[in-house]
C-alpha positions as YAML, in Angstrom:
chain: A
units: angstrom
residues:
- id: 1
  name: UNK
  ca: [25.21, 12.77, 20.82]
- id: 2
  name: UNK
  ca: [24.86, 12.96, 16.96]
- id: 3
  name: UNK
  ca: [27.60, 10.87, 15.18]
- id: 4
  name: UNK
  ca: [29.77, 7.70, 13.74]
- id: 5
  name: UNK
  ca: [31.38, 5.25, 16.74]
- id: 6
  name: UNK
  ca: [34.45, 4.30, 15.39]
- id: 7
  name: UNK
  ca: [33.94, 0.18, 14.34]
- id: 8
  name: UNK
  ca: [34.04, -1.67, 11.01]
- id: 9
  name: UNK
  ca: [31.24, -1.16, 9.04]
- id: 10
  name: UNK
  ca: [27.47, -2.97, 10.30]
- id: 11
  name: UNK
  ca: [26.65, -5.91, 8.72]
- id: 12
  name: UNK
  ca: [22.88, -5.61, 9.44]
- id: 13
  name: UNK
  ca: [20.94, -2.43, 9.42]
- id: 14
  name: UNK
  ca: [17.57, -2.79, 11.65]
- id: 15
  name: UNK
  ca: [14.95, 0.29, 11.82]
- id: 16
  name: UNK
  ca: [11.67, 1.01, 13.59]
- id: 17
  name: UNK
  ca: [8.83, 2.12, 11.06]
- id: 18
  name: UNK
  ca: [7.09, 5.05, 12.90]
- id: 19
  name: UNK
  ca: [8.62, 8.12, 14.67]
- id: 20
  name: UNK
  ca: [11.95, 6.58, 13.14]
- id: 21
  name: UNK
  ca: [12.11, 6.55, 9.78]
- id: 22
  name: UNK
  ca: [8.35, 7.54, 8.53]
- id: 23
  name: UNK
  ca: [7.89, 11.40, 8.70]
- id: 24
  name: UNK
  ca: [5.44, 13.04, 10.65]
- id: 25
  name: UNK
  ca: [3.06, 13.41, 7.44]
- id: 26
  name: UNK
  ca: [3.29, 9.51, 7.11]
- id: 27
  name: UNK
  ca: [6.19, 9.09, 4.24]
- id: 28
  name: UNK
  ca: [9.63, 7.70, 3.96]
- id: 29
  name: UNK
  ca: [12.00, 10.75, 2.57]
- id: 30
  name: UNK
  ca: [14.11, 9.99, -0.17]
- id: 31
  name: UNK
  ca: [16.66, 10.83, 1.17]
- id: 32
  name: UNK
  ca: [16.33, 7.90, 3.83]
- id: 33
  name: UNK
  ca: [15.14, 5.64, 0.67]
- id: 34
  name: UNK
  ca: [18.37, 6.65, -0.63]
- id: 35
  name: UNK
  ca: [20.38, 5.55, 2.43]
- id: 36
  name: UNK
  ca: [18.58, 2.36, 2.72]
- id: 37
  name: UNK
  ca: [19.79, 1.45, -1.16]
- id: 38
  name: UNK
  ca: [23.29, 2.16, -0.29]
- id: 39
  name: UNK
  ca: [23.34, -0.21, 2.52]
- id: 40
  name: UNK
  ca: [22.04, -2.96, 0.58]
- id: 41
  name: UNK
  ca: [24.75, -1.85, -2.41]
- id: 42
  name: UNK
  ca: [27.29, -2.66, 0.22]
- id: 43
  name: UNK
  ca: [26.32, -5.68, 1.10]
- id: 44
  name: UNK
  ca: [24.46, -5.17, 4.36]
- id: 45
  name: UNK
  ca: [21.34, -6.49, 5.30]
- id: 46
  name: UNK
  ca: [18.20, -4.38, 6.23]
- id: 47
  name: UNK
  ca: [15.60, -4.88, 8.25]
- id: 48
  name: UNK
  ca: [12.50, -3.03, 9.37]
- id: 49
  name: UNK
  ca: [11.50, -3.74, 12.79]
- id: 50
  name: UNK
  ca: [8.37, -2.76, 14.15]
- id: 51
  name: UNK
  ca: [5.13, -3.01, 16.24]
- id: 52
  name: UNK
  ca: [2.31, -2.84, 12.74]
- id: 53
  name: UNK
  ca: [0.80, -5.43, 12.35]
- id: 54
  name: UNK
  ca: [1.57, -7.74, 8.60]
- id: 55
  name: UNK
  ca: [-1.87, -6.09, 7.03]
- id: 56
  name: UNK
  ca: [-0.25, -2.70, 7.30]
- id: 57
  name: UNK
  ca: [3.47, -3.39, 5.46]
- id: 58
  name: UNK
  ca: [1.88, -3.46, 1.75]
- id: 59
  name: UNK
  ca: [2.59, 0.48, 1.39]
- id: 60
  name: UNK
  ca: [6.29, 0.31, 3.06]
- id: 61
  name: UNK
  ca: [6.71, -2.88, 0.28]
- id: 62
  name: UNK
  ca: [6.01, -0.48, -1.99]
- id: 63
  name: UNK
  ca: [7.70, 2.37, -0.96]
- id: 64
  name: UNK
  ca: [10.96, 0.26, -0.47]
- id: 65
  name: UNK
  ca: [10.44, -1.01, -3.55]
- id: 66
  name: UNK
  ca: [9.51, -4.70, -2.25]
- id: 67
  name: UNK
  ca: [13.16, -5.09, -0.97]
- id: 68
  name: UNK
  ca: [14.25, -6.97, 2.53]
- id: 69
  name: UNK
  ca: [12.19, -8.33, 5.39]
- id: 70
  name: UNK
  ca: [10.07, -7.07, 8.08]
- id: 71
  name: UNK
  ca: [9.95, -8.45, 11.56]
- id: 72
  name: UNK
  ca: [6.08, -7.05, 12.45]
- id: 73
  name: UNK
  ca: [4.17, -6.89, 15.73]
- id: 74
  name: UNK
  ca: [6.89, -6.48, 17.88]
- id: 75
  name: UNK
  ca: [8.38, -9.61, 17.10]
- id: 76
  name: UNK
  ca: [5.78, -12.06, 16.67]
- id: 77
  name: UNK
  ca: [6.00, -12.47, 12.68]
- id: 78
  name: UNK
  ca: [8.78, -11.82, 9.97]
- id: 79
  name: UNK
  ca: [7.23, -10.80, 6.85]
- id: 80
  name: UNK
  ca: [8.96, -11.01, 3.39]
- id: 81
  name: UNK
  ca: [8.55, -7.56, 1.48]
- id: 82
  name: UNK
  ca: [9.38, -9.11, -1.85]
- id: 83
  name: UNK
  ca: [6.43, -11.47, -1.83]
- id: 84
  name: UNK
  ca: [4.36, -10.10, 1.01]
- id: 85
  name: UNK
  ca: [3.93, -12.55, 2.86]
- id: 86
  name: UNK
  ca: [4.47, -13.92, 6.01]
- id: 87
  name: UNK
  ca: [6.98, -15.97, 6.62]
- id: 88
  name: UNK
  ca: [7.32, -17.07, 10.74]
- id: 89
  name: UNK
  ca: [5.05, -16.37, 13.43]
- id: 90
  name: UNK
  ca: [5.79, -16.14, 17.31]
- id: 91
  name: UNK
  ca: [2.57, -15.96, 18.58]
- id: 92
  name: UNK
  ca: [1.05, -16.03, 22.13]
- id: 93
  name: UNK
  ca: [-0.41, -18.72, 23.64]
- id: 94
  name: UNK
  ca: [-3.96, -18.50, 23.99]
- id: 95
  name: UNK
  ca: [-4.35, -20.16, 27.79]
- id: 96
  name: UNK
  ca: [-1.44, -17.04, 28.58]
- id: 97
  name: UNK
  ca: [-3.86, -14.66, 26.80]
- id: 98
  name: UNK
  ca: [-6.75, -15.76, 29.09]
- id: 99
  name: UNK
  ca: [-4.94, -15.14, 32.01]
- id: 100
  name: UNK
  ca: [-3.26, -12.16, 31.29]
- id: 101
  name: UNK
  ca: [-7.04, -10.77, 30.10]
- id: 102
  name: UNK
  ca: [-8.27, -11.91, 33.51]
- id: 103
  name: UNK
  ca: [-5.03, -10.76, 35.98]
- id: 104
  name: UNK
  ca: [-5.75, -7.39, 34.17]
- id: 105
  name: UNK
  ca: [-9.61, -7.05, 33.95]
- id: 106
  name: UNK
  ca: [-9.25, -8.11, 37.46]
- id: 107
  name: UNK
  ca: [-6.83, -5.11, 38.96]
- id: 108
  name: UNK
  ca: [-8.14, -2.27, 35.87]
- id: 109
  name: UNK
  ca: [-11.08, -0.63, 35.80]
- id: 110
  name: UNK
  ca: [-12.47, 0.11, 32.19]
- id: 111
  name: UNK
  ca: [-9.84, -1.58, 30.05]
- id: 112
  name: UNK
  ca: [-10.81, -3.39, 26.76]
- id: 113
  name: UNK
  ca: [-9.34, -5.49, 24.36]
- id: 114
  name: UNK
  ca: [-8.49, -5.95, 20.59]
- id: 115
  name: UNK
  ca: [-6.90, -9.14, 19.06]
- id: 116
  name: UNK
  ca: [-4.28, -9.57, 16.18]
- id: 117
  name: UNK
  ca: [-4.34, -12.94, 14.41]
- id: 118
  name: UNK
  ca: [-2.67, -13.85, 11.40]
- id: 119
  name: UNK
  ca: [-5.84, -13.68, 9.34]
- id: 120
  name: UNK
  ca: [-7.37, -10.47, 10.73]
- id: 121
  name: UNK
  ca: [-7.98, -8.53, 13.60]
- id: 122
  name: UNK
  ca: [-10.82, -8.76, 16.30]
- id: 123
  name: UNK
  ca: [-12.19, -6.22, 19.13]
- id: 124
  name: UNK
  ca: [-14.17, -5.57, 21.95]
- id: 125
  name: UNK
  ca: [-17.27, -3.24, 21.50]
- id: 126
  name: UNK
  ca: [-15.73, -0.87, 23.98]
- id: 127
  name: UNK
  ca: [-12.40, -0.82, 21.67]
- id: 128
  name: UNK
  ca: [-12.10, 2.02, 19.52]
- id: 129
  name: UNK
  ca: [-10.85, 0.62, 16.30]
- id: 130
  name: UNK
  ca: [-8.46, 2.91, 13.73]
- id: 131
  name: UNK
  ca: [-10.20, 3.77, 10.39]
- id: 132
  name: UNK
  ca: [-7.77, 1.74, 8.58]
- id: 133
  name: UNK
  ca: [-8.62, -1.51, 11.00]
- id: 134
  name: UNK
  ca: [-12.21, -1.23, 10.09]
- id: 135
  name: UNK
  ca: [-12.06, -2.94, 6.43]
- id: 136
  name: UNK
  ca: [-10.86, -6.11, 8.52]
- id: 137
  name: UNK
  ca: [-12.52, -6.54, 11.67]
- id: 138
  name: UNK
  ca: [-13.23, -10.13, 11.28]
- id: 139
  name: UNK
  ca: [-15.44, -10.61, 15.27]
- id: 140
  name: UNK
  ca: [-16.24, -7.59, 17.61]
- id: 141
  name: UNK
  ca: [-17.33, -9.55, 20.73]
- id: 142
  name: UNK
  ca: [-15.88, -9.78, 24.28]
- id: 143
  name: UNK
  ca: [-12.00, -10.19, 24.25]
- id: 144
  name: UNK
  ca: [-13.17, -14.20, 25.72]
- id: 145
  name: UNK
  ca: [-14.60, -15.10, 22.62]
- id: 146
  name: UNK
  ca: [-12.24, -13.98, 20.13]
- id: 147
  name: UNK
  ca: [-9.47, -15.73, 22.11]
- id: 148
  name: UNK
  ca: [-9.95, -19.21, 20.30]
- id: 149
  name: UNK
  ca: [-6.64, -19.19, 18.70]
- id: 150
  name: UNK
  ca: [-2.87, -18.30, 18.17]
- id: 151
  name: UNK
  ca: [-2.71, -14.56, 18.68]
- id: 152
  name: UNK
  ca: [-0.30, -12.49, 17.44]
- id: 153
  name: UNK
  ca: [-0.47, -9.56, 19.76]
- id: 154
  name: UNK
  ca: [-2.77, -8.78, 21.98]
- id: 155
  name: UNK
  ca: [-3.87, -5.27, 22.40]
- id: 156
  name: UNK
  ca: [-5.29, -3.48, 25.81]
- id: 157
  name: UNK
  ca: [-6.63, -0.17, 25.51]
- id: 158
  name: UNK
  ca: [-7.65, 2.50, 28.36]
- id: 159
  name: UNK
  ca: [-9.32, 5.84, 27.78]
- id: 160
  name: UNK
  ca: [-8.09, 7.72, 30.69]
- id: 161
  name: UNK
  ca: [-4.90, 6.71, 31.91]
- id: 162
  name: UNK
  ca: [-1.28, 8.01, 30.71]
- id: 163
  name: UNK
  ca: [0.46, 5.73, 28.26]
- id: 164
  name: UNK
  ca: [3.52, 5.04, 30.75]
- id: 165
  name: UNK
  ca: [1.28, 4.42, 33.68]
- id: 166
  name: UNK
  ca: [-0.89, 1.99, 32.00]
- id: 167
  name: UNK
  ca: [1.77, 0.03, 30.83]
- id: 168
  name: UNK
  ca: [3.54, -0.10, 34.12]
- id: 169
  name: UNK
  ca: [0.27, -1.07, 35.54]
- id: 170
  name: UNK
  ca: [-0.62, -3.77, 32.92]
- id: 171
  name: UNK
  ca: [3.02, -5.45, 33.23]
- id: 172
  name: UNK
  ca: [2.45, -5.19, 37.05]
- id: 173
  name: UNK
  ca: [-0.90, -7.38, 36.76]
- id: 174
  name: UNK
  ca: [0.24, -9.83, 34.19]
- id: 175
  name: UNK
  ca: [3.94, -9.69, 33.79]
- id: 176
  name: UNK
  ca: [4.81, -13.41, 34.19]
- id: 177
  name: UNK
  ca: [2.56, -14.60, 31.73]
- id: 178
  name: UNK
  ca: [3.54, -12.46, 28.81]
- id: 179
  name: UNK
  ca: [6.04, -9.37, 27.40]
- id: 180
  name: UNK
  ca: [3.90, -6.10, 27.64]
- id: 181
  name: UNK
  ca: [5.26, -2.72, 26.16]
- id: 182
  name: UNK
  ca: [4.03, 0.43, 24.20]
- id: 183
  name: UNK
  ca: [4.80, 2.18, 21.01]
- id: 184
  name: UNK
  ca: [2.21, 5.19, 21.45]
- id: 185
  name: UNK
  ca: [1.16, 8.61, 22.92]
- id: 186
  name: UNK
  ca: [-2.39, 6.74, 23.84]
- id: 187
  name: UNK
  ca: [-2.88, 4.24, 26.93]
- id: 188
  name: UNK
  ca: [-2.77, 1.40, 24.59]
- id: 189
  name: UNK
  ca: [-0.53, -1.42, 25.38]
- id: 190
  name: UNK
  ca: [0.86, -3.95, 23.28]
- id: 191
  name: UNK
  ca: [1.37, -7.68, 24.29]
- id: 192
  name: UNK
  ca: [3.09, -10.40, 22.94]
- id: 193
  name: UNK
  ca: [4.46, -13.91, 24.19]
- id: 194
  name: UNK
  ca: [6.48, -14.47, 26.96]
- id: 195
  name: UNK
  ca: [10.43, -14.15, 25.34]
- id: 196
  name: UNK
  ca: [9.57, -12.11, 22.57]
- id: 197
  name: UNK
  ca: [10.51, -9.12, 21.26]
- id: 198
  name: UNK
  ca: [11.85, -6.92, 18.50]
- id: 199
  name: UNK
  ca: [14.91, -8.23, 19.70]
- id: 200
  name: UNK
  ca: [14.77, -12.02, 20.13]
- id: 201
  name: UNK
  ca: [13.53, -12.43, 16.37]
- id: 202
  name: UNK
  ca: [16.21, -9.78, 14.99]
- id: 203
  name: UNK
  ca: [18.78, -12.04, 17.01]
- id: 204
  name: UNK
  ca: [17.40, -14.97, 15.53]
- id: 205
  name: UNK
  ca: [17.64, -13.59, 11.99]
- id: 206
  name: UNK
  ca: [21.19, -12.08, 12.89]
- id: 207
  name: UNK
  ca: [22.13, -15.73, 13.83]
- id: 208
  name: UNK
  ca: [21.26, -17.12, 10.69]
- id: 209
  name: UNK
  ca: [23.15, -15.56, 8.90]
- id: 210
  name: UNK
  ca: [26.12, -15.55, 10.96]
- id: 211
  name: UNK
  ca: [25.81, -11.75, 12.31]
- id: 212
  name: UNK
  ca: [26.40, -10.94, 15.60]
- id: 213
  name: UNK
  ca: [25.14, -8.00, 17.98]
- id: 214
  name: UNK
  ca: [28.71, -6.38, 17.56]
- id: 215
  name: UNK
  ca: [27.99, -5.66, 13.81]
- id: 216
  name: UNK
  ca: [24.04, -4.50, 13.93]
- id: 217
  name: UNK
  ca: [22.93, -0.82, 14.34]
- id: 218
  name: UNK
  ca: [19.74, -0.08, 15.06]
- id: 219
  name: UNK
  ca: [17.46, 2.77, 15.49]
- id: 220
  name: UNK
  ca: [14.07, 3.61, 17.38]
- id: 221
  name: UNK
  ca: [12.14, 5.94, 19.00]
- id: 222
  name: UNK
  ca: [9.69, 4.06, 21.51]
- id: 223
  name: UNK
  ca: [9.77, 1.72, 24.67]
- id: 224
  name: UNK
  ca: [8.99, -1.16, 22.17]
- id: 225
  name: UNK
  ca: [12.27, -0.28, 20.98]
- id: 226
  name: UNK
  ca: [14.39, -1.26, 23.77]
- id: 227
  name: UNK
  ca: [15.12, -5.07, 23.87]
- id: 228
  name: UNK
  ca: [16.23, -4.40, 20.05]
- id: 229
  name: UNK
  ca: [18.09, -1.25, 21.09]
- id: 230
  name: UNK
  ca: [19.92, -2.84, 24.25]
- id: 231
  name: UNK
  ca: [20.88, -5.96, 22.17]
- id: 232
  name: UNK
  ca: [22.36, -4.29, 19.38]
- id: 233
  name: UNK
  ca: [25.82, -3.05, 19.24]
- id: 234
  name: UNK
  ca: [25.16, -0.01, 17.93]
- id: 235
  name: UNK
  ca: [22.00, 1.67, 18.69]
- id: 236
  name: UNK
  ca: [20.33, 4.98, 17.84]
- id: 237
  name: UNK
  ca: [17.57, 6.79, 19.17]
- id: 238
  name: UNK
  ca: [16.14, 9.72, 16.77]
- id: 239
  name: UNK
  ca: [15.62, 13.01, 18.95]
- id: 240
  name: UNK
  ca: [12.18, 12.97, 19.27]
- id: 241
  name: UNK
  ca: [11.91, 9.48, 21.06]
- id: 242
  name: UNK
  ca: [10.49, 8.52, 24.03]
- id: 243
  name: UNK
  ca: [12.59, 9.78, 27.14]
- id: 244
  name: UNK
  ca: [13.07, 6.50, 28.32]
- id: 245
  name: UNK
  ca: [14.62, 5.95, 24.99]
- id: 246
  name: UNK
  ca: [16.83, 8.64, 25.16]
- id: 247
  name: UNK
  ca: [18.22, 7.71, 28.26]
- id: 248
  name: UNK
  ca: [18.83, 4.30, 28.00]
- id: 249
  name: UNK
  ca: [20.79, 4.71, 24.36]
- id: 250
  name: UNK
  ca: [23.76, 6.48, 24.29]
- id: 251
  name: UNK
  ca: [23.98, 7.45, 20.99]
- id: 252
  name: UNK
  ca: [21.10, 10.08, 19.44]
- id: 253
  name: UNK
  ca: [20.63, 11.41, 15.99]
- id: 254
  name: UNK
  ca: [18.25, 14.03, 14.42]
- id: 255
  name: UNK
  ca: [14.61, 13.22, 14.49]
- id: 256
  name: UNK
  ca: [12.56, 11.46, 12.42]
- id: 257
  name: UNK
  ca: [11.44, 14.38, 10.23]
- id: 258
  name: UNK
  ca: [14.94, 15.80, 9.78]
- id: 259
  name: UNK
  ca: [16.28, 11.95, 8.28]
- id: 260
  name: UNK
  ca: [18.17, 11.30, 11.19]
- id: 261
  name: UNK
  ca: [19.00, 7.85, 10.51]
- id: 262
  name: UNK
  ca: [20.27, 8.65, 6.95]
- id: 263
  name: UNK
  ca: [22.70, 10.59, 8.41]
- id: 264
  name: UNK
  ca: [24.04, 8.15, 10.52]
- id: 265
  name: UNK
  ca: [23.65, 5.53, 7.06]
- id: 266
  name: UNK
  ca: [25.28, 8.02, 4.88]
- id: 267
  name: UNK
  ca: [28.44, 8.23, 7.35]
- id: 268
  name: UNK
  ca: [28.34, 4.51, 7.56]
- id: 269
  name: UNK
  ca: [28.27, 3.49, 3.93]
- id: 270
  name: UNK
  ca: [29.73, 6.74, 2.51]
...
């Protein structure tokens, strides 16, 4: 369902990154730049919400032009754009880590591990790092031995199994220790600390500054997406999300490459 509920106008605009708002080829349209200015013109905060990591926000600062905040691995920091920086960290606790590591080495076959920390990023051998993570691997060792401090998200990786299935497996082995989701089309599973999400540190922020659900719109395309989507009062998914996404969120607009959420921001702040 493309289109405008009728309600005043959001006081807080909150966006995934990728599949949402960056295009296919990796850029943010003008257009959607465009969009983004005029809610800020009006008054209205924006936020980008998503499951990168801090180390990879330097190109949206300056796409964005080093405006607003970022809430980064799926809740665990919020990162100031203006100075790039980070700002708050939620991070997991390393005894959970331990055991969710174990509970899940235990029940899967062939699953290794990668480890986001505020000051870099640590693997397995068996973990097949992105190109862009390999400038600052600080330890590759097993996932035991990196686990010696806060961690910011905690990644599990498996070569063969389907994205949904591994997750559903992972949360099955270790779901009272921490929050487990996913945010791509390979069996890799993100984890962060029990109670938080994209959504508990955008209600936090909200709070702060005296917003409430009832005036934040939000937009995603991924099951990482969810808490934030179900807790906001007006949520979006773009047409090419996940179909859990599209069934749990009422509202849809067009797809990431076709600026769907500016056209939701330009009837908004028209």
């Amino acid at each position: 369902m493309y289109g405008v509920t009728a309600s005043p106008r959001p006081r807080l605009v909150a966006t995934d990154l990728d599949g949402t708002i960056v295009r296919s080829d990796g850029t943010i349209s003008d257009r959607t730049l465009a969009a983004l200015e005029a809610v800020e013109a009006a008054g209205a905060e924006v936020v980008f919400v998503t499951g990168r990591p801090p180390r990879w926000m330097d190109k949206v600062a300056e796409v964005t032009g080093h405006h607003g905040l970022a809430i980064c691995g799926n809740g665990a920091v919020v990162y100031d754009l203006r100075a790039e920086r980070i700002v708050e960290t939620h991070p997991m606790d390393v005894t959970a880590a331990r055991k969710v590591v174990g509970l899940i080495k235990a029940e899967i076959p062939d699953v290794c591990f990668a480890v986001e920390t505020a000051t870099g990023f640590a693997h397995e051998p068996a973990y097949p790092p992105l190109e862009r993570d390999l400038s600052i691997v600080h330890a590759v060792a097993p996932v035991e031995e990196l686990l010696d401090g806060p961690v910011l998200k905690l990644l599990a990786r498996h070569a063969s199994l389907a994205p949904d299935e591994f997750l559903a497996l992972t949360r099955a082995a270790a779901g009272r220790y921490a929050e487990f989701t996913h945010s791509s089309k390979i069996a890799l599973v993100e984890i962060s600390g029990l109670g938080i999400s994209k959504a508990t540190t955008l209600a936090s922020f909200a709070a702060r500054h005296g917003i409430t659900a009832a005036e934040v719109v939000a937009f995603g395309d991924m099951p990482n997406d969810l808490p934030m989507l179900t807790w906001a009062g007006h949520p979006y998914a773009v047409a090419n999300a996940h179909p859990a996404v599209l069934k749990a969120v009422p509202n849809h607009t067009a797809g990431n490459d076709d600026d769907g959420v500016a056209l939701i921001l330009e009837k908004l702040f028209s």
